[in-house]
Coordinates of C-alpha atoms and ligand atoms in Angstrom, one line a residue:
X30 CA 228.4 57.6 246.7
X31 CA 229.2 61.2 245.7
X32 CA 232.8 62.2 246.2
X33 CA 233.6 64.4 249.3
X34 CA 236.9 65.9 250.0
X35 CA 238.6 64.0 252.8
X36 CA 240.6 65.8 255.5
X37 CA 244.3 64.8 255.3
X38 CA 246.3 63.7 258.2
X39 CA 249.2 62.1 256.3
X40 CA 251.1 64.5 254.0
X41 CA 253.6 62.0 252.8
X42 CA 254.1 61.9 249.0
X43 CA 252.4 58.5 248.9
X44 CA 249.3 59.6 250.8
X45 CA 249.0 62.8 248.7
X46 CA 249.3 60.9 245.5
X47 CA 246.6 58.4 246.6
X48 CA 244.2 61.2 247.6
X49 CA 244.8 63.1 244.4
X50 CA 244.2 60.1 242.2
X51 CA 241.0 59.2 244.1
X52 CA 239.9 62.8 243.4
X53 CA 240.7 62.7 239.7
X54 CA 239.0 59.3 239.3
X55 CA 235.8 60.6 240.9
X56 CA 235.8 63.7 238.7
X57 CA 236.2 61.6 235.5
X58 CA 233.5 59.2 236.7
X59 CA 231.1 62.1 237.2
X60 CA 232.0 63.6 233.8
X61 CA 231.0 60.4 232.1
X62 CA 227.5 60.6 233.7
X63 CA 226.6 64.0 232.4
X64 CA 223.3 63.6 230.4
X65 CA 222.0 67.1 229.9
X66 CA 223.1 70.7 229.7
X67 CA 221.6 71.3 233.2
X68 CA 223.7 68.3 234.6
X69 CA 226.8 69.7 232.8
X70 CA 226.3 73.0 234.5
X71 CA 225.8 71.4 237.9
X72 CA 228.8 69.2 237.4
X73 CA 231.0 72.3 236.5
X74 CA 229.8 74.3 239.5
X75 CA 230.3 71.4 241.9
X76 CA 234.0 71.1 240.9
X77 CA 235.0 74.6 239.9
X78 CA 232.8 77.1 241.9
X79 CA 235.0 79.6 243.7
X80 CA 232.7 79.4 246.7
X81 CA 232.8 75.9 248.1
X82 CA 233.5 74.1 244.8
X83 CA 235.6 70.9 245.3
X84 CA 238.8 72.6 244.1
X85 CA 238.3 75.4 246.6
X86 CA 237.6 72.8 249.3
X87 CA 240.9 71.0 248.4
X88 CA 242.7 74.3 248.7
X89 CA 241.2 74.8 252.1
X90 CA 241.4 71.3 253.5
X91 CA 244.7 70.1 252.0
X92 CA 246.8 73.2 251.5
X93 CA 245.8 75.7 254.1
X94 CA 245.7 73.2 256.9
X95 CA 249.0 71.5 255.9
X96 CA 251.7 71.5 258.5
X97 CA 254.5 74.0 257.7
X98 CA 257.1 71.5 256.6
X99 CA 254.6 69.7 254.2
X100 CA 253.3 72.9 252.6
X101 CA 255.7 73.0 249.7
X102 CA 255.1 69.4 248.7
X103 CA 251.4 69.8 249.2
X104 CA 251.3 73.0 247.1
X105 CA 252.9 71.2 244.1
X106 CA 250.6 68.3 244.4
X107 CA 247.5 70.4 244.7
X108 CA 248.5 72.6 241.7
X109 CA 249.0 69.4 239.6
X110 CA 245.6 68.1 240.8
X111 CA 243.9 71.4 239.9
X112 CA 245.3 71.3 236.4
X113 CA 244.0 67.7 235.9
X114 CA 240.6 68.4 237.3
X115 CA 240.3 71.6 235.2
X116 CA 241.2 69.7 232.1
X117 CA 238.6 66.9 232.9
X118 CA 235.9 69.5 233.7
X119 CA 236.5 71.4 230.5
X120 CA 236.4 68.3 228.3
X121 CA 233.1 67.1 229.8
X122 CA 230.0 67.3 227.6
X123 CA 226.5 66.0 227.4
X124 CA 226.4 62.3 226.9
X125 CA 229.9 62.5 228.2
X126 CA 232.4 59.7 228.0
X127 CA 235.4 61.8 228.8
X128 CA 236.4 62.2 225.1
X129 CA 237.2 65.6 223.9
X130 CA 234.6 67.7 222.2
X131 CA 236.9 68.4 219.3
X132 CA 236.5 64.8 218.0
X133 CA 232.8 65.3 217.6
X134 CA 232.9 68.6 215.7
X135 CA 230.8 68.7 212.6
X136 CA 231.6 71.1 209.8
X137 CA 228.3 72.7 209.1
X138 CA 229.6 74.7 206.2
X139 CA 229.9 71.6 204.0
X140 CA 227.1 71.4 201.3
X141 CA 224.4 68.8 202.2
X142 CA 223.2 65.8 200.2
X143 CA 220.8 67.1 197.6
X144 CA 217.8 64.9 197.1
X145 CA 215.9 65.8 193.9
X146 CA 212.2 65.6 194.2
X147 CA 210.8 62.9 191.9
X148 CA 207.6 63.2 189.9
X149 CA 204.9 60.6 189.2
X150 CA 205.3 58.9 185.8
X151 CA 202.6 60.2 183.4
X152 CA 201.3 56.6 182.9
X153 CA 201.1 56.0 186.7
X154 CA 199.4 59.4 187.2
X155 CA 196.8 58.5 184.6
X156 CA 196.4 55.1 186.2
X157 CA 195.8 56.6 189.7
X158 CA 193.4 59.2 188.2
X159 CA 191.3 56.6 186.5
X160 CA 191.2 54.3 189.6
X161 CA 190.2 57.2 191.8
X162 CA 187.3 58.1 189.5
X163 CA 185.8 54.6 190.0
X164 CA 186.7 54.5 193.7
X165 CA 184.5 57.6 194.2
X166 CA 181.7 55.6 192.5
X167 CA 182.1 52.9 195.1
X168 CA 184.3 50.5 193.2
X169 CA 187.1 48.6 195.0
X170 CA 190.5 47.7 193.5
X171 CA 191.4 44.1 192.6
X172 CA 194.6 42.7 191.1
X173 CA 195.8 39.5 189.6
X174 CA 198.9 37.7 188.3
X175 CA 200.8 38.9 185.2
X176 CA 201.8 35.3 184.4
X177 CA 198.5 33.7 183.8
X178 CA 197.1 30.3 182.7
X179 CA 195.3 29.8 179.4
X180 CA 192.2 29.0 181.4
X181 CA 191.8 32.4 183.0
X182 CA 193.2 34.4 180.1
X183 CA 191.1 32.7 177.4
X184 CA 189.0 29.6 178.2
X185 CA 186.8 31.0 181.1
X186 CA 186.4 34.2 179.0
X187 CA 184.6 32.3 176.3
X188 CA 187.4 32.3 173.7
X189 CA 186.9 29.3 171.5
X190 CA 189.8 26.8 171.3
X191 CA 191.1 28.1 168.0
X192 CA 190.5 31.8 168.5
X193 CA 193.3 33.8 166.7
X194 CA 194.1 35.6 170.0
X195 CA 195.5 32.3 171.3
X196 CA 197.9 32.2 168.5
X197 CA 201.6 33.0 169.2
X198 CA 201.1 36.0 166.8
X199 CA 199.5 37.9 169.7
X200 CA 200.3 36.1 172.9
X201 CA 203.6 35.6 174.6
X202 CA 203.6 32.0 175.9
X203 CA 206.0 30.7 178.6
X204 CA 208.3 28.2 176.9
X205 CA 208.3 24.4 177.7
X206 CA 204.6 24.1 178.5
X207 CA 203.7 21.6 175.7
X208 CA 203.4 18.6 178.0
X209 CA 200.7 20.3 180.1
X210 CA 197.0 20.3 179.2
X211 CA 196.1 23.5 177.3
X212 CA 194.2 25.2 180.1
X213 CA 197.1 24.9 182.5
X214 CA 199.7 26.4 180.1
X215 CA 201.3 29.6 181.3
X216 CA 201.4 32.8 179.3
X217 CA 201.8 36.6 179.9
X218 CA 198.3 37.8 180.3
X219 CA 197.2 39.7 177.2
X220 CA 194.5 41.7 179.1
X221 CA 193.3 42.3 182.6
X222 CA 190.0 40.5 182.0
X223 CA 191.2 37.2 183.6
X224 CA 190.9 39.0 186.9
X225 CA 187.2 39.3 186.3
X226 CA 187.0 35.5 186.7
X227 CA 189.5 35.3 189.5
X228 CA 187.5 37.9 191.5
X229 CA 184.1 36.3 190.9
X230 CA 185.6 33.0 192.1
X231 CA 186.4 34.7 195.4
X232 CA 183.6 37.2 195.9
X233 CA 179.9 36.6 195.6
X234 CA 177.7 39.2 193.8
X235 CA 177.1 42.1 193.9
X236 CA 180.5 43.3 193.0
X237 CA 182.0 46.5 191.6
X238 CA 185.7 46.4 190.9
X239 CA 188.4 48.1 188.9
X240 CA 191.5 46.1 188.0
X241 CA 194.6 48.0 187.0
X242 CA 197.6 46.0 185.7
X243 CA 200.4 45.3 183.3
X244 CA 199.7 43.2 180.2
X245 CA 201.8 41.9 177.3
X246 CA 201.3 41.3 173.6
X247 CA 203.6 40.1 170.9
X248 CA 203.7 43.5 169.2
X249 CA 206.9 45.0 167.8
X250 CA 207.4 48.4 169.5
X251 CA 206.5 51.4 167.4
X252 CA 204.9 54.9 168.1
X253 CA 201.6 53.4 169.2
X254 CA 202.5 49.8 170.3
X255 CA 204.6 48.4 173.1
X256 CA 204.9 44.7 174.0
X257 CA 204.2 45.7 177.6
X258 CA 201.4 48.2 178.4
X259 CA 198.8 48.9 181.1
X260 CA 195.1 48.3 181.3
X261 CA 192.3 49.2 183.7
X262 CA 189.4 46.7 183.7
X263 CA 186.1 47.4 185.3
X264 CA 183.4 44.9 186.3
X265 CA 180.0 45.5 187.9
X266 CA 177.6 42.6 188.6
X267 CA 174.3 42.8 190.4
X268 CA 170.6 42.1 189.8
X269 CA 169.2 44.1 186.9
X270 CA 172.4 45.8 185.6
X271 CA 171.6 47.1 182.2
X272 CA 173.5 48.6 179.2
X273 CA 172.1 52.0 180.4
X274 CA 174.1 51.6 183.6
X275 CA 177.2 50.9 181.5
X276 CA 176.6 54.0 179.4
X277 CA 175.9 56.3 182.3
X278 CA 179.0 55.0 184.3
X279 CA 181.4 55.4 181.4
X280 CA 180.0 58.8 180.3
X281 CA 180.5 60.1 183.9
X282 CA 184.1 58.6 184.0
X283 CA 185.1 60.2 180.7
X284 CA 183.7 63.6 181.7
X285 CA 185.6 63.4 184.9
X286 CA 188.8 62.4 183.2
X287 CA 188.7 64.7 180.1
X288 CA 186.4 67.5 181.0
X289 CA 182.7 68.0 181.2
X290 CA 182.3 69.1 177.6
X291 CA 183.4 65.7 176.3
X292 CA 180.7 63.7 174.5
X293 CA 180.7 59.9 174.4
X294 CA 179.5 57.6 171.7
X295 CA 179.2 53.8 171.6
X296 CA 179.7 51.7 168.4
X297 CA 179.0 48.0 168.2
X298 CA 182.0 45.7 168.5
X299 CA 182.9 42.1 169.4
X300 CA 184.6 40.5 172.4
X301 CA 184.1 36.8 173.2
X302 CA 183.3 37.6 176.9
X303 CA 180.7 40.4 176.4
X304 CA 177.4 40.4 174.6
X305 CA 176.5 42.9 173.3
X306 CA 179.9 44.5 173.0
X307 CA 180.9 48.1 172.1
X308 CA 183.8 50.4 171.6
X309 CA 183.5 53.7 173.4
X310 CA 184.5 56.9 171.6
X311 CA 184.9 60.4 173.1
X312 CA 185.0 63.7 171.2
X313 CA 188.6 64.5 170.3
X314 CA 189.8 66.8 173.0
X315 CA 192.6 68.0 170.8
X316 CA 190.3 69.5 168.0
X317 CA 187.1 69.5 170.1
X318 CA 185.4 67.2 167.7
X319 CA 185.9 69.3 164.5
X320 CA 188.6 67.0 163.0
X321 CA 190.6 70.1 162.2
X322 CA 193.4 72.1 163.8
X323 CA 193.3 75.5 162.1
X324 CA 193.9 74.8 158.5
X325 CA 195.5 71.4 159.2
X326 CA 193.7 68.1 159.8
X327 CA 193.7 66.7 163.4
X328 CA 196.1 63.8 163.7
X329 CA 195.1 62.1 167.0
X330 CA 191.5 61.5 165.8
X331 CA 192.5 61.0 162.1
X332 CA 190.2 63.9 161.2
X333 CA 187.1 62.1 162.5
X334 CA 186.6 64.2 165.6
X335 CA 186.2 60.9 167.7
X336 CA 188.8 58.9 169.6
X337 CA 188.3 55.3 170.6
X338 CA 189.2 54.9 174.3
X339 CA 188.0 51.5 175.4
X340 CA 186.2 48.2 174.8
X341 CA 183.1 47.3 176.9
X342 CA 179.9 45.3 177.0
X343 CA 177.4 43.3 179.0
X344 CA 179.1 40.2 180.6
X345 CA 178.3 37.2 178.4
X346 CA 176.2 34.6 180.2
X347 CA 178.7 32.0 179.1
X348 CA 181.3 33.7 181.4
X349 CA 178.9 33.5 184.4
X350 CA 178.6 29.7 183.7
X351 CA 182.3 29.3 184.8
X352 CA 181.5 31.0 188.2
X353 CA 177.9 29.9 188.6
X354 CA 178.8 27.9 191.8
X355 CA 179.6 31.2 193.6
X356 CA 176.3 32.9 193.1
X357 CA 176.6 34.0 189.5
X358 CA 173.6 32.3 188.0
X359 CA 173.3 33.9 184.5
X360 CA 169.5 33.8 184.9
X361 CA 169.6 35.9 188.0
X362 CA 172.5 38.3 187.7
X363 CA 173.8 40.6 184.9
X364 CA 176.7 42.9 184.6
X365 CA 178.9 45.0 182.5
X366 CA 182.7 45.1 181.9
X367 CA 185.1 47.5 180.3
X368 CA 188.8 47.6 179.6
X369 CA 190.9 50.6 178.7
X370 CA 194.5 51.2 177.8
X371 CA 196.2 53.5 180.4
X372 CA 199.1 54.3 178.2
X373 CA 196.9 55.3 175.2
X374 CA 194.9 57.6 177.5
X375 CA 198.1 59.1 178.9
X376 CA 199.3 59.8 175.3
X377 CA 196.1 61.6 174.5
X378 CA 195.8 63.4 177.8
X379 CA 199.4 64.8 177.7
X380 CA 199.6 65.2 173.9
X381 CA 202.6 62.8 173.6
X382 CA 203.0 61.3 170.1
X383 CA 205.2 58.2 170.8
X384 CA 204.4 55.6 173.4
X385 CA 208.0 54.5 173.5
X386 CA 208.9 57.8 175.3
X387 CA 207.0 56.4 178.3
X388 CA 209.3 53.4 178.7
X389 CA 212.7 54.7 177.7
X390 CA 213.4 56.3 181.1
X391 CA 214.8 59.5 179.5
X392 CA 215.0 62.0 182.4
X393 CA 214.6 64.9 179.9
X394 CA 211.2 63.6 178.9
X395 CA 210.0 62.7 182.4
X396 CA 211.2 66.0 183.9
X397 CA 208.4 67.8 181.9
X398 CA 205.9 66.1 184.1
X399 CA 207.6 67.2 187.4
Ligands
LIG416 N1 190.0 42.8 177.4 C1 189.6 43.6 176.2 C2 190.9 44.0 175.5 O1 192.0 43.9 176.0 C3 188.9 44.9 176.6 C4 187.5 44.6 177.2 C5 187.4 44.5 178.6 C6 186.4 44.5 176.4 C7 186.2 44.2 179.1 C8 185.2 44.3 177.0 C9 185.0 44.1 178.3 O2 190.9 44.4 174.4

């Protein structure tokens, strides 16, 4: 119930004190309920307005109508009460709990927290660019584990048991796996190709996927090698996929990534899981294919005018044999695959001459890409 000023009949000190403290209590209670600027204004007017505010009413009802002999005592009490009410009303604020405003002051002249705007790492930027080129062609993105079994990394990709890639020279094996059969032994995947098999086990043809990921090889770090690097794999399987589809797709991708004047060129190569296999070369975008930079020879393409950018080929029927149960009958389907090194493409794209710079985390290097 909202507080109303009672008429006083008893002007004894005890009765005045009781009436005053009831009034102060009501005022503090209302102050605590203030929830908006509008409510604050209404609250102030209710208590302080000269015309019919509660303090004015108290003046009229308690003081003016007091019997003569009680006037002095009542005057002192009412003045005291006015001071307390004024104090409470002035301290009131939105969301009020009766605390003083001063405690909640904020020094807006203090400098704020500066949050520097980050930049995408050049390797990740290249990664996203390549993925989006293929997404626009209708490819979806698949991923797989970095710690892989020998089966997916080698066996199902048609690597013969004693292939040199299985040697510890190139592959980082997880320790203590000798008691397991070879196909179950764990290793750090040396390429993203195992995800070809993993995806074909889960999805029936036709498929078109790109597989970005981290891979590891036992290479000592130098300007062009890093034990950890990034690859993007591609796989398309359907009826009647031909080498012409592979050439057209990769030619389009290279022109989108490096500019429409880039030419592509395929040279025969070998991978156990593709047949035939090829390496894709693009005209050097540093020297434009001339092999020369002014009077000097062009370093990135070793004066040849061509730069190797990826490995590719038609999926070997022996690979389909491992996923035949899921609709990949090598007599019915065909496909192509490719795999490219993201870091190498980033080096070429941004004219960086040392792959180590990508992984050292030196802000002065990375800031140049901001
Ligand atoms: N996995 C191969 C490598 O890492 C690249 C590749 C992928 C080649 C797909 C052919 C087809 O070198």
